[in-house]
Coordinates of C-alpha atoms and ligand atoms in Angstrom, one line a residue:
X1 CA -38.4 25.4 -2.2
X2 CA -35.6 25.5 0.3
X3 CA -33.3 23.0 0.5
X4 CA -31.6 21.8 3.7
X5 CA -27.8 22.8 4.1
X6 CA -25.2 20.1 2.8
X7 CA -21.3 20.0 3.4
X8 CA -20.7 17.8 0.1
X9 CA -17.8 19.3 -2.0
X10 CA -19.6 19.8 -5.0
X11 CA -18.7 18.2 -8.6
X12 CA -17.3 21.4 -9.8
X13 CA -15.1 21.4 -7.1
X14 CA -14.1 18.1 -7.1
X15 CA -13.2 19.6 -11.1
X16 CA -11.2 22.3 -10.5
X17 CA -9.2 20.8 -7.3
X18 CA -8.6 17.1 -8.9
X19 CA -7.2 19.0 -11.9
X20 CA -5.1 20.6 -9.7
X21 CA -3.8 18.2 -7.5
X22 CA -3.2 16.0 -11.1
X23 CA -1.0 18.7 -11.9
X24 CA 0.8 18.9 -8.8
X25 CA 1.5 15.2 -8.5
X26 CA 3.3 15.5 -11.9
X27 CA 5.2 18.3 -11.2
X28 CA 6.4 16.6 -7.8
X29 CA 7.1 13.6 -9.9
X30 CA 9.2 16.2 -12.1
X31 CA 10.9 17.7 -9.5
X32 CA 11.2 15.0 -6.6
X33 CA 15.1 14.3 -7.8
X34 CA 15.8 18.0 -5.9
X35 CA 14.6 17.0 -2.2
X36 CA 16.0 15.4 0.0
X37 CA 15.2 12.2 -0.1
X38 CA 15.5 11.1 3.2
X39 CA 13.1 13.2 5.2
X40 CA 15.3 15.7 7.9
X41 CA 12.1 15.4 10.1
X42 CA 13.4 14.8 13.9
X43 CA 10.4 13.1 15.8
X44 CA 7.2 15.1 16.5
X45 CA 8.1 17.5 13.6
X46 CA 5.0 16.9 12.0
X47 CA 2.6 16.6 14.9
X48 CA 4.0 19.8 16.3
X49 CA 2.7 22.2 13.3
X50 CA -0.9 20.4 13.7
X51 CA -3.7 21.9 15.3
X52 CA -4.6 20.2 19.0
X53 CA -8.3 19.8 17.8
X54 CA -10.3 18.9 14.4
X55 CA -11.9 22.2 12.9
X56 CA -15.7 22.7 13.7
X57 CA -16.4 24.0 10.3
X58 CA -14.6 22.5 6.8
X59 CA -12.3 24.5 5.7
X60 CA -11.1 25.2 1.7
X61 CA -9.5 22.8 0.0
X62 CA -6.5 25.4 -1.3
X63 CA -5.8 26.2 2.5
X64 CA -5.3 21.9 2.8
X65 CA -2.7 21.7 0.1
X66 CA -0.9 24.3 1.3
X67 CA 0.0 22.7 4.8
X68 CA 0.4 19.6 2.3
X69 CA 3.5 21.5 0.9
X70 CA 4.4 23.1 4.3
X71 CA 3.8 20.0 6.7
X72 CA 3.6 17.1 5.5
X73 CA 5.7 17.7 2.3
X74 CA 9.4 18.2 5.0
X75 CA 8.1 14.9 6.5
X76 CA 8.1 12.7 4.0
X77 CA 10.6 10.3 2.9
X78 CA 11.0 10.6 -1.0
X79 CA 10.2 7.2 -2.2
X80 CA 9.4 8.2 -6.0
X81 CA 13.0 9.9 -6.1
X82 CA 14.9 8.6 -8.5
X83 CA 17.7 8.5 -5.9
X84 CA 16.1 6.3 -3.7
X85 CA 18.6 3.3 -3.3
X86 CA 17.2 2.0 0.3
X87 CA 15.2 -1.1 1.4
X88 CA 13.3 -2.3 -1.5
X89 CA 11.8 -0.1 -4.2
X90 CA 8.2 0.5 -3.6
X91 CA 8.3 1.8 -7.6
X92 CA 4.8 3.7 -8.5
X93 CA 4.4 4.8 -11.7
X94 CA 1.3 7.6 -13.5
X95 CA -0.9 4.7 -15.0
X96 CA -0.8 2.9 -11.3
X97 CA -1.6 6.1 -9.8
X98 CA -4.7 6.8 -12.6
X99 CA -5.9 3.3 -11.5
X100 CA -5.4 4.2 -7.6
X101 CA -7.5 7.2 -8.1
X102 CA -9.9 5.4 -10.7
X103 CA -10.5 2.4 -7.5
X104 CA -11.2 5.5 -4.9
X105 CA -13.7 6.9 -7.3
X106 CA -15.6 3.7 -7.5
X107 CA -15.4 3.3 -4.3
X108 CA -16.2 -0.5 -5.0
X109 CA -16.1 -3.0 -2.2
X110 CA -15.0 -6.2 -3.8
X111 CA -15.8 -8.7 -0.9
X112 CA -18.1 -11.1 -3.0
X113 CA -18.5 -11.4 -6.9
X114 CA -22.3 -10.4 -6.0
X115 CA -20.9 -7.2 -4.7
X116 CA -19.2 -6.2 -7.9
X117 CA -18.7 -8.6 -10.4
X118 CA -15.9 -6.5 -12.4
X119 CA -13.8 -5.8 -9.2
X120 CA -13.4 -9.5 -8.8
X121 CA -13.5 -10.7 -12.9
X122 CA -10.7 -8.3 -13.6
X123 CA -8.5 -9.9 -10.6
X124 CA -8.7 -13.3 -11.6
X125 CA -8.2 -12.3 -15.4
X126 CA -5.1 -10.3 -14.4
X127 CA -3.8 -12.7 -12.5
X128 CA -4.2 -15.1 -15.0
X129 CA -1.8 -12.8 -17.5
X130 CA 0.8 -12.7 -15.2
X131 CA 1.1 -16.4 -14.7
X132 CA 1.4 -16.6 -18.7
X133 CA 3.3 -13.1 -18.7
X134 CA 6.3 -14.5 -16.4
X135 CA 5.8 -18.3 -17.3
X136 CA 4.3 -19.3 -13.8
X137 CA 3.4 -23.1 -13.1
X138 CA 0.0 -23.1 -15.1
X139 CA -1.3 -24.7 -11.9
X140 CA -1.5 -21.0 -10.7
X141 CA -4.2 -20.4 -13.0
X142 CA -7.9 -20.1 -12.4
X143 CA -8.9 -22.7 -14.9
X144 CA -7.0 -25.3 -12.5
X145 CA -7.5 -26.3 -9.3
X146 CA -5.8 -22.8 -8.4
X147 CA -5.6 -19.7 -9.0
X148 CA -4.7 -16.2 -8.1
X149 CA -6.0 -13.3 -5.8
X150 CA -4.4 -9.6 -5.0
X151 CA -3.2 -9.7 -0.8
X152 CA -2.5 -6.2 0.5
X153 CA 1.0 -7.4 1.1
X154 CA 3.8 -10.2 0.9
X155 CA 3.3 -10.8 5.0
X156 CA -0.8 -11.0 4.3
X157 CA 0.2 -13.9 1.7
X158 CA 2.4 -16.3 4.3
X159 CA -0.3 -15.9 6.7
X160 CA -2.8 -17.3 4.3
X161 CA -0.8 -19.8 3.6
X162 CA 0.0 -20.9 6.5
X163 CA -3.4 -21.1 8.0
X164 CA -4.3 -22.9 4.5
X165 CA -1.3 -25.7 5.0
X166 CA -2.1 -25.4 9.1
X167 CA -5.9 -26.6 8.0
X168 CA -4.2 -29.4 5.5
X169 CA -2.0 -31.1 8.3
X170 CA -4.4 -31.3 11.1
X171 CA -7.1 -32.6 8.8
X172 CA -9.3 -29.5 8.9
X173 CA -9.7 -30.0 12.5
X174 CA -7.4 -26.7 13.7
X175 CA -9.9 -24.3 12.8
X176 CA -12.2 -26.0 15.4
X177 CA -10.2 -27.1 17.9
X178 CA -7.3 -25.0 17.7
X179 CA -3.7 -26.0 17.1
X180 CA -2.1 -28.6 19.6
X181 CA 1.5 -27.1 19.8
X182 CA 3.0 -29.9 17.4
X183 CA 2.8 -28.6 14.1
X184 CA 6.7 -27.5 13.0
X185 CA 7.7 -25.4 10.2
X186 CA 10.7 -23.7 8.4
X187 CA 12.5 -21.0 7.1
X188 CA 16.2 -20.0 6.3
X189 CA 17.7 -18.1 8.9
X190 CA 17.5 -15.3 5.8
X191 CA 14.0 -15.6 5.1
X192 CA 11.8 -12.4 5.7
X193 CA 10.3 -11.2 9.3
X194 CA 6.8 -11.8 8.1
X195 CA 7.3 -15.6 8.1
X196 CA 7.9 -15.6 11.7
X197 CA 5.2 -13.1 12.3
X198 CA 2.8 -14.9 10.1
X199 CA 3.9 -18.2 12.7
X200 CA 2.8 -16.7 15.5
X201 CA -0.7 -15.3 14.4
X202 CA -1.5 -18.4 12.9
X203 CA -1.1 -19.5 16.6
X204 CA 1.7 -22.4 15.3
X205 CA 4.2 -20.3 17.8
X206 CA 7.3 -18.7 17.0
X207 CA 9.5 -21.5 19.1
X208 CA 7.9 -24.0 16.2
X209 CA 9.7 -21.6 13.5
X210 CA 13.1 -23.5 12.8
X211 CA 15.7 -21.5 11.4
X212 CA 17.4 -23.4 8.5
X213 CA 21.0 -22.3 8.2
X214 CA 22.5 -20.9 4.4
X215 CA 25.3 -21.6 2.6
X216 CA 28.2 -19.0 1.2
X217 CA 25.5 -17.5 -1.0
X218 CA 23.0 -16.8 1.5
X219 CA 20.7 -19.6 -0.2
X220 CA 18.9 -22.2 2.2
X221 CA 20.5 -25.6 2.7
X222 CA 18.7 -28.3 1.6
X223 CA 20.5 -30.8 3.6
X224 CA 19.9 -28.6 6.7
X225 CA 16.3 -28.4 5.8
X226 CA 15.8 -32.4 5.6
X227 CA 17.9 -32.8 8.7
X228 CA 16.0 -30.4 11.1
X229 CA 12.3 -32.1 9.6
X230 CA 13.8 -35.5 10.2
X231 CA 14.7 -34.2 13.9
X232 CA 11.7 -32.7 14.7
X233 CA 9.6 -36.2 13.5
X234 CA 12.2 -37.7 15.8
X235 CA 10.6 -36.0 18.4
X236 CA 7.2 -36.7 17.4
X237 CA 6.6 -33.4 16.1
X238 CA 4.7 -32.6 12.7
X239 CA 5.8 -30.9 10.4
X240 CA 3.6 -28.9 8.1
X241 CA 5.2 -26.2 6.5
X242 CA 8.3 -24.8 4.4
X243 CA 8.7 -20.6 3.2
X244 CA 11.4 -20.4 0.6
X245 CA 12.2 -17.4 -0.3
X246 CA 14.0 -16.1 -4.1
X247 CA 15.5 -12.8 -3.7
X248 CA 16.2 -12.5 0.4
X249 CA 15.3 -8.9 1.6
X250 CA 19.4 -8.9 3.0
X251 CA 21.2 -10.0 -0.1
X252 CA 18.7 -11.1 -2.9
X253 CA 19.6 -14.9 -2.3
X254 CA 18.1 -17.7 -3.9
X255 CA 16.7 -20.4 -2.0
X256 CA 17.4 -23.7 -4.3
X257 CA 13.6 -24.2 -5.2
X258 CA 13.9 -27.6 -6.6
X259 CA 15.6 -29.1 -4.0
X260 CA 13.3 -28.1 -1.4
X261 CA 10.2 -28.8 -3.6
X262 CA 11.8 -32.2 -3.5
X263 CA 12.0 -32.8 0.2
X264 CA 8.6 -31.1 0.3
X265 CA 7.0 -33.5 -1.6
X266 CA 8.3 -36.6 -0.4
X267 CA 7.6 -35.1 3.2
X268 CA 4.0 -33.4 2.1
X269 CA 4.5 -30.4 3.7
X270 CA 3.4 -27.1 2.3
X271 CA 5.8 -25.4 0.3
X272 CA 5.0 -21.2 0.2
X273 CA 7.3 -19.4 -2.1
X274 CA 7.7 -15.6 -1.1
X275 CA 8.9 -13.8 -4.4
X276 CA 8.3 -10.3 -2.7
X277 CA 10.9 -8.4 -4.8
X278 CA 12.6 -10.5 -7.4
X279 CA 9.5 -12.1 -7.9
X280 CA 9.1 -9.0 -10.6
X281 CA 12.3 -9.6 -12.5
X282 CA 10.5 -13.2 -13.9
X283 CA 8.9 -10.9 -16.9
X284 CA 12.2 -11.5 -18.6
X285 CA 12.4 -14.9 -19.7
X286 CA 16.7 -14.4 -19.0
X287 CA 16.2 -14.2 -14.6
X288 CA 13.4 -17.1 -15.3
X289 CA 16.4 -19.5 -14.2
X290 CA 16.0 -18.3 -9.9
X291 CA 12.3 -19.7 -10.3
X292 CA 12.8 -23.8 -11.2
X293 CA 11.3 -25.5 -9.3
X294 CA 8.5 -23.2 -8.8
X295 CA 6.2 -25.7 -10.2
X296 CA 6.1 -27.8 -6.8
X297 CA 5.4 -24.8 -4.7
X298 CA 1.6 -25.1 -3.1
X299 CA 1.5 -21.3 -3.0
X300 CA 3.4 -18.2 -4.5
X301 CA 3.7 -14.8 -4.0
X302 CA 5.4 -11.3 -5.0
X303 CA 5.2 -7.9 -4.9
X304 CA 4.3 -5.4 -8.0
X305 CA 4.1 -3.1 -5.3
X306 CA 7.7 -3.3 -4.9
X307 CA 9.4 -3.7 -8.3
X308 CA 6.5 -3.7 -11.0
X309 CA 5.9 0.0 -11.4
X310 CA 2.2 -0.7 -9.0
X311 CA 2.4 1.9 -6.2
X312 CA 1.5 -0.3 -3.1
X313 CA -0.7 -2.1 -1.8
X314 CA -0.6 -4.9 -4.9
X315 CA 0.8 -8.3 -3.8
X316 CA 0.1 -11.2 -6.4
X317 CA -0.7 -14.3 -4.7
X318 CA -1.4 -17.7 -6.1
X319 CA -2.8 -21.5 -4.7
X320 CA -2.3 -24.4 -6.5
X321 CA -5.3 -25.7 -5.4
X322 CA -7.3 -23.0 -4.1
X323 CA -9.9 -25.4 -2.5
X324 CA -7.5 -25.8 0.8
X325 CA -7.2 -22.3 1.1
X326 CA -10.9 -21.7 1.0
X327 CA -11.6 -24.1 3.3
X328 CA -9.8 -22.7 5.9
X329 CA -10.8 -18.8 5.3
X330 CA -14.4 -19.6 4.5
X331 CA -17.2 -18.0 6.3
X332 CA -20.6 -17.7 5.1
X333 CA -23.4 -15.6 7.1
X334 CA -26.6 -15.3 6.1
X335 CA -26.4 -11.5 5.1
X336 CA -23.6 -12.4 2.9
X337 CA -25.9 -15.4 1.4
X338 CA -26.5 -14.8 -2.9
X339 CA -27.5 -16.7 -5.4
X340 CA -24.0 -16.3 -7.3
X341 CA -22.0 -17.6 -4.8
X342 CA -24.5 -20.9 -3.8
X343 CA -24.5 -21.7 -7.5
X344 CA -21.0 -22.0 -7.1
X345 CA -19.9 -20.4 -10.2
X346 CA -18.3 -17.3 -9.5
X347 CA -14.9 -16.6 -7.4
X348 CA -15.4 -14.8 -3.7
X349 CA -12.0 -13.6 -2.8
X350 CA -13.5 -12.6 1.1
X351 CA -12.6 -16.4 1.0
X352 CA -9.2 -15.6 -0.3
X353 CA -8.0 -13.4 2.1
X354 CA -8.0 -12.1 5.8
X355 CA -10.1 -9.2 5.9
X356 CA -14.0 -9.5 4.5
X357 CA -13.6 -6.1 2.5
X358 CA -11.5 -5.7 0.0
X359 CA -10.7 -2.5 -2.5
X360 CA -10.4 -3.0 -6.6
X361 CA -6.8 -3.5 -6.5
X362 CA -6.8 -4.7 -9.8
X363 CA -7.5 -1.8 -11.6
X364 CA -3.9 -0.4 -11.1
X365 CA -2.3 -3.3 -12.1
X366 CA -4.4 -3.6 -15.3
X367 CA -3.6 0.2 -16.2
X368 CA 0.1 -0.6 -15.3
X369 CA 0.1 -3.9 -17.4
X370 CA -1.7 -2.8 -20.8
X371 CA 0.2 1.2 -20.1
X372 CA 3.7 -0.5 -20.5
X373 CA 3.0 -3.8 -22.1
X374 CA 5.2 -7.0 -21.8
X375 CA 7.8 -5.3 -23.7
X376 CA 7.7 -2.2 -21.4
X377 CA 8.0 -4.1 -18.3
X378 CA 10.6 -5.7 -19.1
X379 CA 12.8 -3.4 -20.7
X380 CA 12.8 -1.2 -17.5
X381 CA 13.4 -4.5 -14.9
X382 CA 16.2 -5.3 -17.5
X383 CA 17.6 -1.9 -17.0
X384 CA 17.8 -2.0 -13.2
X385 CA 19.4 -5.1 -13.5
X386 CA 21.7 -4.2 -15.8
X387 CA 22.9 -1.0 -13.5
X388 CA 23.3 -2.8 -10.3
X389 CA 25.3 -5.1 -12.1
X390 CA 27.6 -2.1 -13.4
X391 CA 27.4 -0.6 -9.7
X392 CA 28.7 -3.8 -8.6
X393 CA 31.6 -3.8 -11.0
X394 CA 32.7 -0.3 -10.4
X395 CA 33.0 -1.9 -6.2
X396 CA 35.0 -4.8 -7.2
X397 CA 37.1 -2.2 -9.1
X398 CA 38.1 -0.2 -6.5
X399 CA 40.3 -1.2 -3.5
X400 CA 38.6 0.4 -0.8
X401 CA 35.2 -1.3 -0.9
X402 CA 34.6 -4.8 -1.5
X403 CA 31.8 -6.5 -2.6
X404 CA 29.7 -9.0 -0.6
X405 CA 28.3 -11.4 -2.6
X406 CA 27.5 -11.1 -6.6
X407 CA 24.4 -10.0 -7.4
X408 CA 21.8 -11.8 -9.1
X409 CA 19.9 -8.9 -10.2
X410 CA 19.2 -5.2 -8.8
X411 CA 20.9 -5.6 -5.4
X412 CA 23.9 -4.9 -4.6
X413 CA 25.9 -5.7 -1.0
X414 CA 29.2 -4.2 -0.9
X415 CA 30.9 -2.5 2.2
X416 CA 34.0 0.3 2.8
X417 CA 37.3 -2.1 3.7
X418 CA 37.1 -1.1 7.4
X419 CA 35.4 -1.3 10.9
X420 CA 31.8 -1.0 11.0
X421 CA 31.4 2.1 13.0
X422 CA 33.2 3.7 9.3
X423 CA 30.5 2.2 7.2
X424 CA 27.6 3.0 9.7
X425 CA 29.3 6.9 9.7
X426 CA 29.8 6.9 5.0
X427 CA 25.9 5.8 5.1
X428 CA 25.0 8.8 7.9
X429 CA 26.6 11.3 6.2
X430 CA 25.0 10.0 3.0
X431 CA 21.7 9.7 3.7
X432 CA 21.9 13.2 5.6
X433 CA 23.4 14.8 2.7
X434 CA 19.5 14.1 1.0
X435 CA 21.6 13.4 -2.5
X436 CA 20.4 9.5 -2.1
X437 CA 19.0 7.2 0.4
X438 CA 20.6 3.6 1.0
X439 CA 20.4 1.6 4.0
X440 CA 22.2 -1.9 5.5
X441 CA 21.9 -5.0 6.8
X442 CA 24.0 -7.1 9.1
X443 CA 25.9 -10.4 7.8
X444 CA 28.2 -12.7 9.5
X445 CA 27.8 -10.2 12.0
X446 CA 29.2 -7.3 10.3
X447 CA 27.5 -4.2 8.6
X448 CA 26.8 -4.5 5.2
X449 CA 25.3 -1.3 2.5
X450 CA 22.8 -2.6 0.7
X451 CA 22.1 -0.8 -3.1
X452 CA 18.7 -1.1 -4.4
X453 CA 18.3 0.2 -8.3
X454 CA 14.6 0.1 -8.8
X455 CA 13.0 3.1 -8.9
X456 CA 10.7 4.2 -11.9
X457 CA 12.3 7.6 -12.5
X458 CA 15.8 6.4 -11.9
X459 CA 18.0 6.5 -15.1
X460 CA 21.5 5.5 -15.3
X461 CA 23.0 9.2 -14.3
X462 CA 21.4 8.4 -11.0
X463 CA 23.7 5.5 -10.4
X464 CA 26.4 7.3 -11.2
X465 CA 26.1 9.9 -9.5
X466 CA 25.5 7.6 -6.4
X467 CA 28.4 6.1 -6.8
X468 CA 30.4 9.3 -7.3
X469 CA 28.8 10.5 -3.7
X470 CA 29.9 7.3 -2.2
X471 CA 33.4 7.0 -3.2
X472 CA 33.5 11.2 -2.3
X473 CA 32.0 10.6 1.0
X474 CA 34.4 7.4 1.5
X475 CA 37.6 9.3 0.7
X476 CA 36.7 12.2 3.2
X477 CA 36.4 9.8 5.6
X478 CA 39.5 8.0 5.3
X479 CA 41.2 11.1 4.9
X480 CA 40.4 12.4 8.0
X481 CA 41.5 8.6 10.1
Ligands
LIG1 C1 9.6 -6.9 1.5 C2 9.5 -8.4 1.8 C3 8.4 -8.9 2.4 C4 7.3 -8.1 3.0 O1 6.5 -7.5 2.1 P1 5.1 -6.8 2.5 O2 4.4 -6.9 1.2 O3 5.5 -5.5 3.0 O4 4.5 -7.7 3.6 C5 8.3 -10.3 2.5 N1 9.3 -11.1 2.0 C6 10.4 -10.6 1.4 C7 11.4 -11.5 0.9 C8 10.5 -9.2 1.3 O5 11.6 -8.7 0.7

């Protein structure tokens, strides 16, 4: 019998290349540290070497890896190096990147329990280790009136909670009627963009974002935040909503959580925490001090995909009572109807979240979590720490840079004595030199480098070696003024 033609790559194949490519992500892993991290790619470099149309017939699989090594390979930024010191880590690991590829091969779509009970069992019982793991308020946890649910990112998490707290202050009438232009919320002038993006999807508008000014540490000002709600309820505004953030994306500063959970209360406006980064280091009981106060936070968030070894997308997000948040992201049509979910005993997380779909984001974190254990986790968090906080002592030390702020854990703000132009020119000729990647930020108007130690494969030569470059590239410079 003949059978009709198919284009399927066939399970041998799929053997022989997956094998392969296994291997070749390990040895880029082994040999990342030699390229440079930041890619050399000048604008179109990438779409230039790409054909103008899509191949009629497939091609071999071999043939694809090797543009993957000759294209795309120069155009990408080296995230995994081990000298990657920019931005915020986005720290993969191989037991997140077994789970990645175990999720793909399921090819699960998560959107109701009914539609795969393990992709949405495994969340809620992974989430409920991490609120016992980092000694979260045990209101997070699914056998409260909260719980837990994997967003695809930190900025996915403040929109959901602001529509959630946006539903609580209008008295679940703003998902009819719309939002009336009165509802105010709040921020430190240092809080992340995603806030104020979040603000203006929501449809709450950015002009109804106020900007709470910090104090020498970069932390929120409590007293500013009371004075701007009792201004705006002045005015006959309402206030609804307040994003405190520990571990700024700038400086890592610490928004005083208690004293804003206090004015939050007595106010009863929704208090979102955003953790995205330091949210990580709370594993070790010792950095458990920057989150008191978490307790009177209505929702929670942070990243594993930055600084827990997850490769993205994997932001943790937790409601202390998940019945506001559900009833402002519910929708229920009849080809989504089951008998699961009208019994009411099982969790939906399409209900949790923006999008209806959702992948089994859990499974990487599980891998990640039971590869490393408690113990693993935190010895490596412990070591980043402890090397920015040696990074930052060797700055104090020497009398050409100074050091911003001190650190409270794996970032370090420190600047060349001098004009800006001199520090924007040491960070260029760093980052071209493709040794190590850092970038800045601004503060009190001038520029600041920032130094990020969180990277999976960075060990402590790394930093020193960093820090050799700097000082190198710093005393060239001066050299030649
Ligand atoms: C990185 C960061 C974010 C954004 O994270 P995404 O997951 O990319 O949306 C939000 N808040 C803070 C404090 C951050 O550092």
């Amino acid at each position: 019998m003949e059978t009709e033609k198919n284009y399927h790559m066939t399970a041998d194949d799929f053997r022989k290349q997956g094998h392969a490519l296994i291997d070749w992500i390990a040895r880029y892993y082994e040999t990342v540290e030699a390229l440079p991290v930041l890619s050399q790619n000048r604008p179109g470099d990438v779409r230039r070497q790409l054909p103008e149309h899509a191949p009629q017939t497939g091609e071999p699989f071999s043939v694809m890896m090797q543009d993957v090594e000759r294209i795309i390979l120069p155009g990408v930024t080296h995230w995994q190096s081990p000298n990657f010191f920019a931005f915020f880590p986005s720290n993969s690991s191989y037991p997140a990147v077994l789970g990645e590829l175990l999720s793909a091969g399921l090819g699960v779509q998560g959107m109701l329990w009914a539609s795969s009970p393990a992709c949405t069992e495994l969340e809620t019982h992974v989430m409920d280790w991490l609120v016992d793991m980092m000694d979260l308020p045990p209101g997070f946890k699914s056998d409260s009136a909260g719980g837990g649910v994997i967003q695809e990112s930190a900025s996915s998490g403040a929109l959901c909670a602001i529509v959630a707290a946006r539903e609580r202050a209008t008295e679940l009438a703003s998902n009819r009627r719309g939002c009336n232009g009165r509802l105010t919320a709040y921020a430190s002038t240092q809080a992340h963009s995603s806030i104020e993006k979040a603000i203006k999807l929501a449809g709450i508008g950015g002009e109804n974002l106020r900007l709470i000014p910090t104090d020498a540490r970069y932390a929120m000002r409590p007293d500013a935040l009371a004075a701007a709600i009792g201004q705006d309820r002045e005015k006959g505004l309402k206030p609804f909503f307040v994003a405190a953030t520990v571990g700024t994306t700038s400086v890592n500063g610490m928004d005083p959580l208690p004293e804003i959970g206090r004015i939050c209360q007595a106010e009863k406006l929704w208090l979102h925490v955003d953790g995205a980064m330091a949210g990580s280091a709370a594993v070790c009981p010792e950095f458990r001090r920057f989150f008191i106060g978490l307790d009177s936070a209505d929702s929670y968030c942070f990243n594993p995909h930055k600084w827990l070894f997850t490769n993205f997308d994997c932001d943790c997000f937790f409601v202390r009572n998940r019945a506001a948040l559900i009833q402002a992201l519910t929708i229920l049509p009849e080809y989504l109807r089951n008998q699961a979910t009208e019994s009411g005993a099982v969790i939906d997380y399409r209900d949790w979240q923006v999008s209806l779909g959702r992948r089994f984001r859990a499974l990487k974190l599980w891998f990640v979590i039971r590869h490393y254990g408690v113990e693993g986790l935190q010895h490596h968090i412990r070591r980043h720490v402890r090397w920015a906080q040696t990074f930052a002592g060797w700055v104090s030390e020497n009398e050409a840079f100074e050091l911003t702020a001190p650190p409270p854990l794996n970032l370090v703000c420190f600047r060349l004595r001098g004009s800006d132009a001199l520090n924007q020119t040491l960070m260029d000729r760093l980052n071209q030199s493709g040794r190590l990647y850092l970038t800045h930020t601004k503060l009190n108007d001038r520029l600041v480098l920032r130094f990020c130690v969180g990277q999976t494969h960075t060990e402590f030569h790394h930093v020193q070696q960093a820090w050799n470059l700097i000082t190198t590239f710093a005393q060239d410079l001066q050299k030649k003024q």
